[in-house]
PDB file of C-alpha atoms in Angstrom:
ATOM      1  CA  MET A   8      21.003  -0.533  -1.785  1.00  0.00           C
ATOM      2  CA  LYS A   9      19.331  -2.540  -4.556  1.00  0.00           C
ATOM      3  CA  ARG A  10      16.250  -0.324  -4.640  1.00  0.00           C
ATOM      4  CA  ILE A  11      16.292   2.445  -7.291  1.00  0.00           C
ATOM      5  CA  GLN A  12      14.102   5.531  -7.614  1.00  0.00           C
ATOM      6  CA  LEU A  13      12.181   5.199 -10.890  1.00  0.00           C
ATOM      7  CA  PHE A  14       9.405   7.422 -12.222  1.00  0.00           C
ATOM      8  CA  GLU A  15       5.776   6.505 -11.504  1.00  0.00           C
ATOM      9  CA  PHE A  16       2.804   8.414 -12.866  1.00  0.00           C
ATOM     10  CA  GLU A  17       0.793   8.381  -9.646  1.00  0.00           C
ATOM     11  CA  ASP A  18       3.640  10.084  -7.746  1.00  0.00           C
ATOM     12  CA  GLN A  19       3.464  13.183  -9.912  1.00  0.00           C
ATOM     13  CA  VAL A  20       1.727  16.309  -8.594  1.00  0.00           C
ATOM     14  CA  TRP A  21       0.268  17.029 -12.035  1.00  0.00           C
ATOM     15  CA  PHE A  22      -1.298  13.559 -12.346  1.00  0.00           C
ATOM     16  CA  PRO A  23      -5.124  13.946 -12.139  1.00  0.00           C
ATOM     17  CA  SER A  24      -6.625  12.647  -8.901  1.00  0.00           C
ATOM     18  CA  TRP A  25      -9.467  10.864 -10.734  1.00  0.00           C
ATOM     19  CA  LEU A  26      -6.931   9.017 -12.884  1.00  0.00           C
ATOM     20  CA  ARG A  27      -4.930   8.064  -9.800  1.00  0.00           C
ATOM     21  CA  ALA A  28      -8.157   6.702  -8.275  1.00  0.00           C
ATOM     22  CA  CYS A  29      -8.754   4.619 -11.412  1.00  0.00           C
ATOM     23  CA  LEU A  30      -5.309   3.049 -11.059  1.00  0.00           C
ATOM     24  CA  THR A  31      -5.991   2.340  -7.384  1.00  0.00           C
ATOM     25  CA  ASN A  32      -9.245   0.619  -8.359  1.00  0.00           C
ATOM     26  CA  LEU A  33      -7.295  -1.836 -10.514  1.00  0.00           C
ATOM     27  CA  ILE A  34      -4.808  -2.468  -7.713  1.00  0.00           C
ATOM     28  CA  VAL A  35      -7.701  -3.254  -5.357  1.00  0.00           C
ATOM     29  CA  VAL A  36      -9.047  -5.815  -7.844  1.00  0.00           C
ATOM     30  CA  LEU A  37      -5.571  -7.352  -8.131  1.00  0.00           C
ATOM     31  CA  GLN A  38      -5.272  -7.548  -4.356  1.00  0.00           C
ATOM     32  CA  GLN A  39      -8.649  -9.278  -4.130  1.00  0.00           C
ATOM     33  CA  MET A  40      -7.560 -11.806  -6.746  1.00  0.00           C
ATOM     34  CA  MET A  41      -4.368 -12.523  -4.804  1.00  0.00           C
ATOM     35  CA  GLY A  42      -6.102 -12.758  -1.430  1.00  0.00           C
ATOM     36  CA  THR A  43      -4.188  -9.800  -0.014  1.00  0.00           C
ATOM     37  CA  PRO A  44      -6.976  -8.578   2.333  1.00  0.00           C
ATOM     38  CA  THR A  45      -7.083 -11.960   4.066  1.00  0.00           C
ATOM     39  CA  VAL A  46      -3.290 -12.023   4.478  1.00  0.00           C
ATOM     40  CA  LEU A  47      -3.298  -8.482   5.874  1.00  0.00           C
ATOM     41  CA  ALA A  48      -6.142  -9.335   8.230  1.00  0.00           C
ATOM     42  CA  GLN A  49      -4.068 -12.225   9.618  1.00  0.00           C
ATOM     43  CA  LEU A  50      -1.062  -9.989  10.282  1.00  0.00           C
ATOM     44  CA  LEU A  51      -3.134  -7.173  11.751  1.00  0.00           C
ATOM     45  CA  GLY A  52      -5.246  -9.530  13.841  1.00  0.00           C
ATOM     46  CA  ARG A  53      -2.065 -10.710  15.560  1.00  0.00           C
ATOM     47  CA  MET A  54      -0.982  -7.128  16.253  1.00  0.00           C
ATOM     48  CA  LEU A  55      -4.402  -5.982  17.461  1.00  0.00           C
ATOM     49  CA  ARG A  56      -4.629  -8.821  19.963  1.00  0.00           C
ATOM     50  CA  LYS A  57      -1.027  -8.399  21.138  1.00  0.00           C
ATOM     51  CA  HIS A  58      -1.416  -4.690  21.850  1.00  0.00           C
ATOM     52  CA  ASN A  59      -5.034  -4.983  22.986  1.00  0.00           C
ATOM     53  CA  VAL A  60      -6.160  -2.134  20.729  1.00  0.00           C
ATOM     54  CA  ALA A  61      -9.079  -1.808  18.352  1.00  0.00           C
ATOM     55  CA  GLU A  62      -7.949   1.018  16.073  1.00  0.00           C
ATOM     56  CA  ILE A  63      -6.022   0.908  12.779  1.00  0.00           C
ATOM     57  CA  VAL A  64      -4.623   4.098  11.261  1.00  0.00           C
ATOM     58  CA  ASP A  65      -3.743   3.648   7.602  1.00  0.00           C
ATOM     59  CA  LEU A  66      -1.059   5.987   6.226  1.00  0.00           C
ATOM     60  CA  GLY A  67      -1.012   7.101   2.594  1.00  0.00           C
ATOM     61  CA  SER A  68      -4.514   5.767   2.008  1.00  0.00           C
ATOM     62  CA  GLY A  69      -5.200   7.620  -1.244  1.00  0.00           C
ATOM     63  CA  SER A  70      -8.666   6.554  -2.351  1.00  0.00           C
ATOM     64  CA  GLY A  71      -8.935   3.761   0.230  1.00  0.00           C
ATOM     65  CA  GLY A  72      -7.169   0.752  -1.266  1.00  0.00           C
ATOM     66  CA  ALA A  73      -7.614  -2.668   0.298  1.00  0.00           C
ATOM     67  CA  MET A  74      -7.971  -1.557   3.919  1.00  0.00           C
ATOM     68  CA  PRO A  75     -11.795  -1.220   3.977  1.00  0.00           C
ATOM     69  CA  GLN A  76     -12.051  -4.869   2.924  1.00  0.00           C
ATOM     70  CA  VAL A  77      -9.409  -5.832   5.500  1.00  0.00           C
ATOM     71  CA  LEU A  78     -11.554  -4.155   8.151  1.00  0.00           C
ATOM     72  CA  ARG A  79     -14.634  -6.139   7.093  1.00  0.00           C
ATOM     73  CA  ILE A  80     -12.679  -9.371   7.536  1.00  0.00           C
ATOM     74  CA  LEU A  81     -11.385  -8.323  10.965  1.00  0.00           C
ATOM     75  CA  ARG A  82     -14.850  -7.288  12.154  1.00  0.00           C
ATOM     76  CA  SER A  83     -16.195 -10.714  11.177  1.00  0.00           C
ATOM     77  CA  GLN A  84     -13.670 -12.490  13.443  1.00  0.00           C
ATOM     78  CA  GLN A  85     -13.879 -13.077  17.163  1.00  0.00           C
ATOM     79  CA  GLY A  86     -11.621 -10.796  19.160  1.00  0.00           C
ATOM     80  CA  THR A  87     -11.374  -8.073  16.508  1.00  0.00           C
ATOM     81  CA  GLU A  88     -15.076  -7.454  15.849  1.00  0.00           C
ATOM     82  CA  ASN A  89     -14.892  -3.929  17.309  1.00  0.00           C
ATOM     83  CA  THR A  90     -11.931  -2.786  15.206  1.00  0.00           C
ATOM     84  CA  ALA A  91     -12.198   0.675  13.634  1.00  0.00           C
ATOM     85  CA  LEU A  92     -10.228   2.096  10.705  1.00  0.00           C
ATOM     86  CA  THR A  93      -9.000   5.639  10.124  1.00  0.00           C
ATOM     87  CA  LEU A  94      -7.766   6.394   6.609  1.00  0.00           C
ATOM     88  CA  THR A  95      -5.229   9.214   6.272  1.00  0.00           C
ATOM     89  CA  ASP A  96      -3.083  10.853   3.633  1.00  0.00           C
ATOM     90  CA  ARG A  97      -0.697  13.750   3.252  1.00  0.00           C
ATOM     91  CA  PHE A  98      -3.050  14.972   0.520  1.00  0.00           C
ATOM     92  CA  PRO A  99      -6.502  13.639   1.519  1.00  0.00           C
ATOM     93  CA  ASN A 100      -8.846  12.628  -1.293  1.00  0.00           C
ATOM     94  CA  ALA A 101     -11.796  15.002  -0.790  1.00  0.00           C
ATOM     95  CA  LYS A 102     -14.350  12.699  -2.435  1.00  0.00           C
ATOM     96  CA  ARG A 103     -13.285   9.729  -0.366  1.00  0.00           C
ATOM     97  CA  VAL A 104     -13.293  11.850   2.800  1.00  0.00           C
ATOM     98  CA  GLN A 105     -16.922  12.647   2.100  1.00  0.00           C
ATOM     99  CA  HIS A 106     -17.768   9.058   1.162  1.00  0.00           C
ATOM    100  CA  PHE A 107     -16.235   7.391   4.190  1.00  0.00           C
ATOM    101  CA  GLY A 108     -17.488  10.141   6.457  1.00  0.00           C
ATOM    102  CA  GLU A 109     -21.006   9.156   5.502  1.00  0.00           C
ATOM    103  CA  SER A 110     -20.359   5.488   6.316  1.00  0.00           C
ATOM    104  CA  ALA A 111     -18.723   6.042   9.716  1.00  0.00           C
ATOM    105  CA  ALA A 112     -21.189   3.572  11.227  1.00  0.00           C
ATOM    106  CA  ASP A 113     -19.256   0.804   9.442  1.00  0.00           C
ATOM    107  CA  GLY A 114     -16.185   1.621  11.499  1.00  0.00           C
ATOM    108  CA  ILE A 115     -14.387   3.624   8.809  1.00  0.00           C
ATOM    109  CA  ARG A 116     -13.531   7.300   8.693  1.00  0.00           C
ATOM    110  CA  TYR A 117     -11.196   9.305   6.491  1.00  0.00           C
ATOM    111  CA  LEU A 118      -9.230  12.049   8.246  1.00  0.00           C
ATOM    112  CA  GLY A 119      -9.860  15.270   6.353  1.00  0.00           C
ATOM    113  CA  THR A 120      -6.678  16.991   7.539  1.00  0.00           C
ATOM    114  CA  SER A 121      -3.216  16.276   6.167  1.00  0.00           C
ATOM    115  CA  LEU A 122      -1.108  13.687   7.979  1.00  0.00           C
ATOM    116  CA  ASP A 123       2.587  13.234   7.218  1.00  0.00           C
ATOM    117  CA  ALA A 124       3.773   9.696   7.963  1.00  0.00           C
ATOM    118  CA  ARG A 125       7.081  11.160   9.156  1.00  0.00           C
ATOM    119  CA  ASP A 126       5.287  12.831  12.084  1.00  0.00           C
ATOM    120  CA  LEU A 127       3.444  10.025  13.859  1.00  0.00           C
ATOM    121  CA  ALA A 128       3.331  12.014  17.089  1.00  0.00           C
ATOM    122  CA  SER A 129       0.401  13.921  15.584  1.00  0.00           C
ATOM    123  CA  ALA A 130      -1.365  10.814  14.261  1.00  0.00           C
ATOM    124  CA  PRO A 131      -4.468   9.306  15.860  1.00  0.00           C
ATOM    125  CA  SER A 132      -3.758   6.418  18.221  1.00  0.00           C
ATOM    126  CA  GLY A 133      -3.780   2.884  16.866  1.00  0.00           C
ATOM    127  CA  ILE A 134      -1.717   0.449  14.826  1.00  0.00           C
ATOM    128  CA  LYS A 135      -0.230   2.219  11.811  1.00  0.00           C
ATOM    129  CA  THR A 136      -0.277   0.587   8.376  1.00  0.00           C
ATOM    130  CA  MET A 137       1.302   1.356   5.026  1.00  0.00           C
ATOM    131  CA  VAL A 138      -0.055  -0.886   2.263  1.00  0.00           C
ATOM    132  CA  ASN A 139       1.758  -0.872  -1.094  1.00  0.00           C
ATOM    133  CA  SER A 140       2.924   2.690  -0.481  1.00  0.00           C
ATOM    134  CA  PHE A 141       6.294   2.393   1.264  1.00  0.00           C
ATOM    135  CA  HIS A 142       8.163   1.887  -2.025  1.00  0.00           C
ATOM    136  CA  HIS A 143       7.054   5.364  -3.110  1.00  0.00           C
ATOM    137  CA  MET A 144       9.210   6.849  -0.354  1.00  0.00           C
ATOM    138  CA  PRO A 145      12.856   7.696  -1.140  1.00  0.00           C
ATOM    139  CA  PRO A 146      15.345   6.283   1.406  1.00  0.00           C
ATOM    140  CA  ASN A 147      15.640   9.457   3.513  1.00  0.00           C
ATOM    141  CA  VAL A 148      11.848   9.724   3.875  1.00  0.00           C
ATOM    142  CA  ALA A 149      11.435   5.982   4.451  1.00  0.00           C
ATOM    143  CA  ARG A 150      13.968   6.114   7.292  1.00  0.00           C
ATOM    144  CA  GLU A 151      12.220   9.123   8.847  1.00  0.00           C
ATOM    145  CA  ILE A 152       8.954   7.172   8.899  1.00  0.00           C
ATOM    146  CA  LEU A 153      10.578   4.202  10.627  1.00  0.00           C
ATOM    147  CA  LYS A 154      12.368   6.496  13.071  1.00  0.00           C
ATOM    148  CA  SER A 155       9.128   8.324  13.888  1.00  0.00           C
ATOM    149  CA  ALA A 156       7.350   5.028  14.591  1.00  0.00           C
ATOM    150  CA  GLN A 157      10.109   3.899  16.930  1.00  0.00           C
ATOM    151  CA  GLU A 158      10.600   7.197  18.761  1.00  0.00           C
ATOM    152  CA  ASN A 159       6.848   7.564  19.332  1.00  0.00           C
ATOM    153  CA  HIS A 160       6.411   3.904  20.328  1.00  0.00           C
ATOM    154  CA  GLN A 161       3.899   3.326  17.538  1.00  0.00           C
ATOM    155  CA  PRO A 162       3.233  -0.208  16.267  1.00  0.00           C
ATOM    156  CA  ILE A 163       3.449  -0.217  12.472  1.00  0.00           C
ATOM    157  CA  LEU A 164       2.897  -2.730   9.674  1.00  0.00           C
ATOM    158  CA  ILE A 165       4.416  -2.026   6.251  1.00  0.00           C
ATOM    159  CA  TYR A 166       3.245  -4.349   3.478  1.00  0.00           C
ATOM    160  CA  GLU A 167       4.173  -4.679  -0.193  1.00  0.00           C
ATOM    161  CA  ILE A 168       2.308  -6.976  -2.557  1.00  0.00           C
ATOM    162  CA  GLY A 169       5.436  -7.561  -4.684  1.00  0.00           C
ATOM    163  CA  GLU A 170       9.120  -8.184  -4.144  1.00  0.00           C
ATOM    164  CA  ASN A 171      12.263  -6.683  -5.631  1.00  0.00           C
ATOM    165  CA  ASN A 172      13.934 -10.007  -6.422  1.00  0.00           C
ATOM    166  CA  ILE A 173      14.664  -9.661 -10.164  1.00  0.00           C
ATOM    167  CA  PRO A 174      18.102  -8.526 -11.419  1.00  0.00           C
ATOM    168  CA  LEU A 175      17.804  -5.106 -13.037  1.00  0.00           C
ATOM    169  CA  LEU A 176      19.165  -6.319 -16.389  1.00  0.00           C
ATOM    170  CA  VAL A 177      16.545  -9.078 -16.538  1.00  0.00           C
ATOM    171  CA  TRP A 178      13.834  -6.544 -15.632  1.00  0.00           C
ATOM    172  CA  ILE A 179      14.949  -4.314 -18.530  1.00  0.00           C
ATOM    173  CA  LEU A 180      15.156  -7.171 -21.059  1.00  0.00           C
ATOM    174  CA  PHE A 181      11.669  -8.451 -20.266  1.00  0.00           C
ATOM    175  CA  LEU A 182      10.092  -4.992 -19.851  1.00  0.00           C
ATOM    176  CA  PRO A 183       8.273  -4.935 -23.257  1.00  0.00           C
ATOM    177  CA  LEU A 184       6.673  -8.319 -22.536  1.00  0.00           C
ATOM    178  CA  SER A 185       5.820  -7.386 -18.953  1.00  0.00           C
ATOM    179  CA  LEU A 186       4.179  -4.127 -19.997  1.00  0.00           C
ATOM    180  CA  THR A 187       2.102  -5.921 -22.631  1.00  0.00           C
ATOM    181  CA  LEU A 188       0.908  -8.501 -20.110  1.00  0.00           C
ATOM    182  CA  LEU A 189      -0.078  -5.819 -17.601  1.00  0.00           C
ATOM    183  CA  VAL A 190      -2.026  -3.897 -20.247  1.00  0.00           C
ATOM    184  CA  ILE A 191      -3.969  -7.086 -21.057  1.00  0.00           C
ATOM    185  CA  MET A 192      -4.521  -7.724 -17.344  1.00  0.00           C
ATOM    186  CA  SER A 193      -5.960  -4.244 -16.854  1.00  0.00           C
ATOM    187  CA  LEU A 194      -8.411  -4.807 -19.706  1.00  0.00           C
ATOM    188  CA  CYS A 195      -9.569  -8.054 -18.091  1.00  0.00           C
ATOM    189  CA  MET A 196      -9.785  -6.674 -14.535  1.00  0.00           C
ATOM    190  CA  THR A 197     -11.705  -3.480 -15.331  1.00  0.00           C
ATOM    191  CA  PRO A 198     -15.196  -5.128 -15.363  1.00  0.00           C
ATOM    192  CA  PHE A 199     -14.613  -6.136 -11.730  1.00  0.00           C
ATOM    193  CA  VAL A 200     -13.906  -2.572 -10.540  1.00  0.00           C
ATOM    194  CA  ARG A 201     -16.439  -1.214  -8.036  1.00  0.00           C
ATOM    195  CA  PRO A 202     -17.751   1.374  -8.470  1.00  0.00           C
ATOM    196  CA  LEU A 203     -17.290   1.142 -12.231  1.00  0.00           C
ATOM    197  CA  THR A 204     -17.449   4.693 -13.606  1.00  0.00           C
ATOM    198  CA  TRP A 205     -17.696   5.994 -17.142  1.00  0.00           C
ATOM    199  CA  ARG A 206     -14.174   7.399 -16.836  1.00  0.00           C
ATOM    200  CA  GLN A 207     -12.798   3.971 -15.933  1.00  0.00           C
ATOM    201  CA  LEU A 208     -14.473   2.505 -19.031  1.00  0.00           C
ATOM    202  CA  VAL A 209     -13.730   5.280 -21.516  1.00  0.00           C
ATOM    203  CA  PHE A 210     -10.085   5.694 -20.556  1.00  0.00           C
ATOM    204  CA  THR A 211      -9.553   1.941 -20.574  1.00  0.00           C
ATOM    205  CA  TYR A 212     -11.275   0.725 -23.720  1.00  0.00           C
ATOM    206  CA  ILE A 213     -11.568   3.823 -25.941  1.00  0.00           C
ATOM    207  CA  ILE A 214      -8.623   6.008 -24.918  1.00  0.00           C
ATOM    208  CA  PRO A 215      -6.306   3.494 -23.167  1.00  0.00           C
ATOM    209  CA  VAL A 216      -4.630   5.910 -20.780  1.00  0.00           C
ATOM    210  CA  ILE A 217      -5.377   3.809 -17.683  1.00  0.00           C
ATOM    211  CA  PRO A 218      -3.887   0.523 -19.012  1.00  0.00           C
ATOM    212  CA  ILE A 219      -0.707   2.300 -20.119  1.00  0.00           C
ATOM    213  CA  CYS A 220      -0.219   4.102 -16.800  1.00  0.00           C
ATOM    214  CA  TYR A 221      -1.131   0.985 -14.816  1.00  0.00           C
ATOM    215  CA  ALA A 222       1.317  -1.160 -16.777  1.00  0.00           C
ATOM    216  CA  TRP A 223       4.222   1.254 -16.353  1.00  0.00           C
ATOM    217  CA  ASP A 224       3.602   1.983 -12.675  1.00  0.00           C
ATOM    218  CA  GLY A 225       3.188  -1.720 -11.971  1.00  0.00           C
ATOM    219  CA  GLN A 226       6.554  -2.535 -13.515  1.00  0.00           C
ATOM    220  CA  ALA A 227       8.356   0.557 -12.205  1.00  0.00           C
ATOM    221  CA  SER A 228       7.268  -0.249  -8.657  1.00  0.00           C
ATOM    222  CA  LEU A 229       9.236  -3.521  -8.569  1.00  0.00           C
ATOM    223  CA  PRO A 230      12.775  -2.007  -8.664  1.00  0.00           C
ATOM    224  CA  ARG A 231      11.562   0.651  -6.224  1.00  0.00           C
ATOM    225  CA  MET A 232      10.635  -1.845  -3.526  1.00  0.00           C
ATOM    226  CA  TYR A 233      12.972  -2.202  -0.575  1.00  0.00           C
ATOM    227  CA  THR A 234      14.587  -5.621  -0.267  1.00  0.00           C
ATOM    228  CA  PHE A 235      15.198  -7.192   3.133  1.00  0.00           C
ATOM    229  CA  ALA A 236      18.826  -6.079   2.859  1.00  0.00           C
ATOM    230  CA  ASP A 237      17.681  -2.534   2.019  1.00  0.00           C
ATOM    231  CA  MET A 238      15.465  -2.571   5.103  1.00  0.00           C
ATOM    232  CA  GLU A 239      18.474  -3.473   7.233  1.00  0.00           C
ATOM    233  CA  LEU A 240      20.239  -0.372   5.907  1.00  0.00           C
ATOM    234  CA  LEU A 241      17.204   1.792   6.671  1.00  0.00           C
ATOM    235  CA  LEU A 242      17.046   0.402  10.212  1.00  0.00           C
ATOM    236  CA  LYS A 243      20.758   0.768  10.905  1.00  0.00           C
ATOM    237  CA  GLY A 244      21.222   2.913  14.006  1.00  0.00           C
ATOM    238  CA  LEU A 245      17.573   2.509  15.054  1.00  0.00           C
ATOM    239  CA  GLU A 246      18.276  -0.437  17.345  1.00  0.00           C
ATOM    240  CA  ASN A 247      16.377  -0.010  20.585  1.00  0.00           C
ATOM    241  CA  PRO A 248      15.700  -2.577  23.361  1.00  0.00           C
ATOM    242  CA  GLY A 249      12.229  -1.119  23.800  1.00  0.00           C
ATOM    243  CA  TYR A 250      11.247  -1.545  20.174  1.00  0.00           C
ATOM    244  CA  THR A 251      11.677  -4.540  17.884  1.00  0.00           C
ATOM    245  CA  TRP A 252      11.541  -4.910  14.107  1.00  0.00           C
ATOM    246  CA  GLU A 253      10.400  -8.034  12.294  1.00  0.00           C
ATOM    247  CA  LYS A 254      10.495  -8.596   8.548  1.00  0.00           C
ATOM    248  CA  GLY A 255       9.487 -11.533   6.417  1.00  0.00           C
ATOM    249  CA  TYR A 256       7.166 -12.943   3.808  1.00  0.00           C
ATOM    250  CA  ALA A 257       3.435 -12.556   4.274  1.00  0.00           C
ATOM    251  CA  LYS A 258       1.781 -15.938   3.698  1.00  0.00           C
ATOM    252  CA  ASN A 259      -1.752 -17.207   3.244  1.00  0.00           C
ATOM    253  CA  VAL A 260      -3.257 -20.077   5.234  1.00  0.00           C
ATOM    254  CA  LYS A 261      -1.637 -22.585   2.847  1.00  0.00           C
ATOM    255  CA  GLY A 262       1.810 -21.111   3.462  1.00  0.00           C
ATOM    256  CA  LYS A 263       2.132 -19.540   0.023  1.00  0.00           C
ATOM    257  CA  LYS A 264       4.053 -16.253  -0.155  1.00  0.00           C
ATOM    258  CA  LYS A 265       1.821 -13.227  -0.683  1.00  0.00           C
ATOM    259  CA  GLY A 266       4.146 -10.237  -0.481  1.00  0.00           C
ATOM    260  CA  THR A 267       6.581  -8.953   2.130  1.00  0.00           C
ATOM    261  CA  TYR A 268       6.173  -7.092   5.406  1.00  0.00           C
ATOM    262  CA  LEU A 269       8.096  -5.070   7.963  1.00  0.00           C
ATOM    263  CA  MET A 270       6.535  -4.922  11.419  1.00  0.00           C
ATOM    264  CA  GLY A 271       7.575  -2.547  14.187  1.00  0.00           C
ATOM    265  CA  THR A 272       6.501  -3.403  17.736  1.00  0.00           C
ATOM    266  CA  PRO A 273       7.039  -1.424  20.959  1.00  0.00           C
ATOM    267  CA  GLN A 274       7.681  -3.583  24.038  1.00  0.00           C
TER     268      GLN A 274
END
């Protein structure tokens, strides 16, 4: 397996939740710049219509990520205008639970109780999604998630904005340059964060904790992503005529690659 388990700040139990939310805010801005919500809406629109459902259950939502914007796109399109979104997490973000609870009329709610992605039998009904979070799972946990989706006949879409296609030695050699570029990117993207809080500003421009953590996590996530060959290893032994797996590159309307996906579909 090419994928390796590196350290990321946001995976650590001791990492402050507000700081984790600040990192997520930058990732959301990056996804908007890359057109990720539109790409995800295309993939999910196909699944929603195929299964004739109108509910998406996002796993490992954290502070929300790109899925609220994906929902807005889906609700603006014919055939998916009644789609609803349930955000979930093993450790729900209390502030976001309260926030999205207040805006339930927009079709979004955040489940206040813990939901483990390895136990999809207890999850609300709907198409399951994991957006930029699957690489955080070590192989044994990742396989349990895939197995749970198949055994419970749950449609699932796993999406990663990046790809693990760089040789490890090259990644190491260019790491100082890559980290520097990501720090500069974080400084440029911060003004576009919404909502823009004093913590996001102070710990970006005065005490640059956010840029440093963002740069490292951004680079560390690349070797942690599962390649297509890695996915084959995870899926080995899960072959089932009543459930099919599809993997490939997510593409925008112009055919340009915008990340990778693994889609599980019950027959």
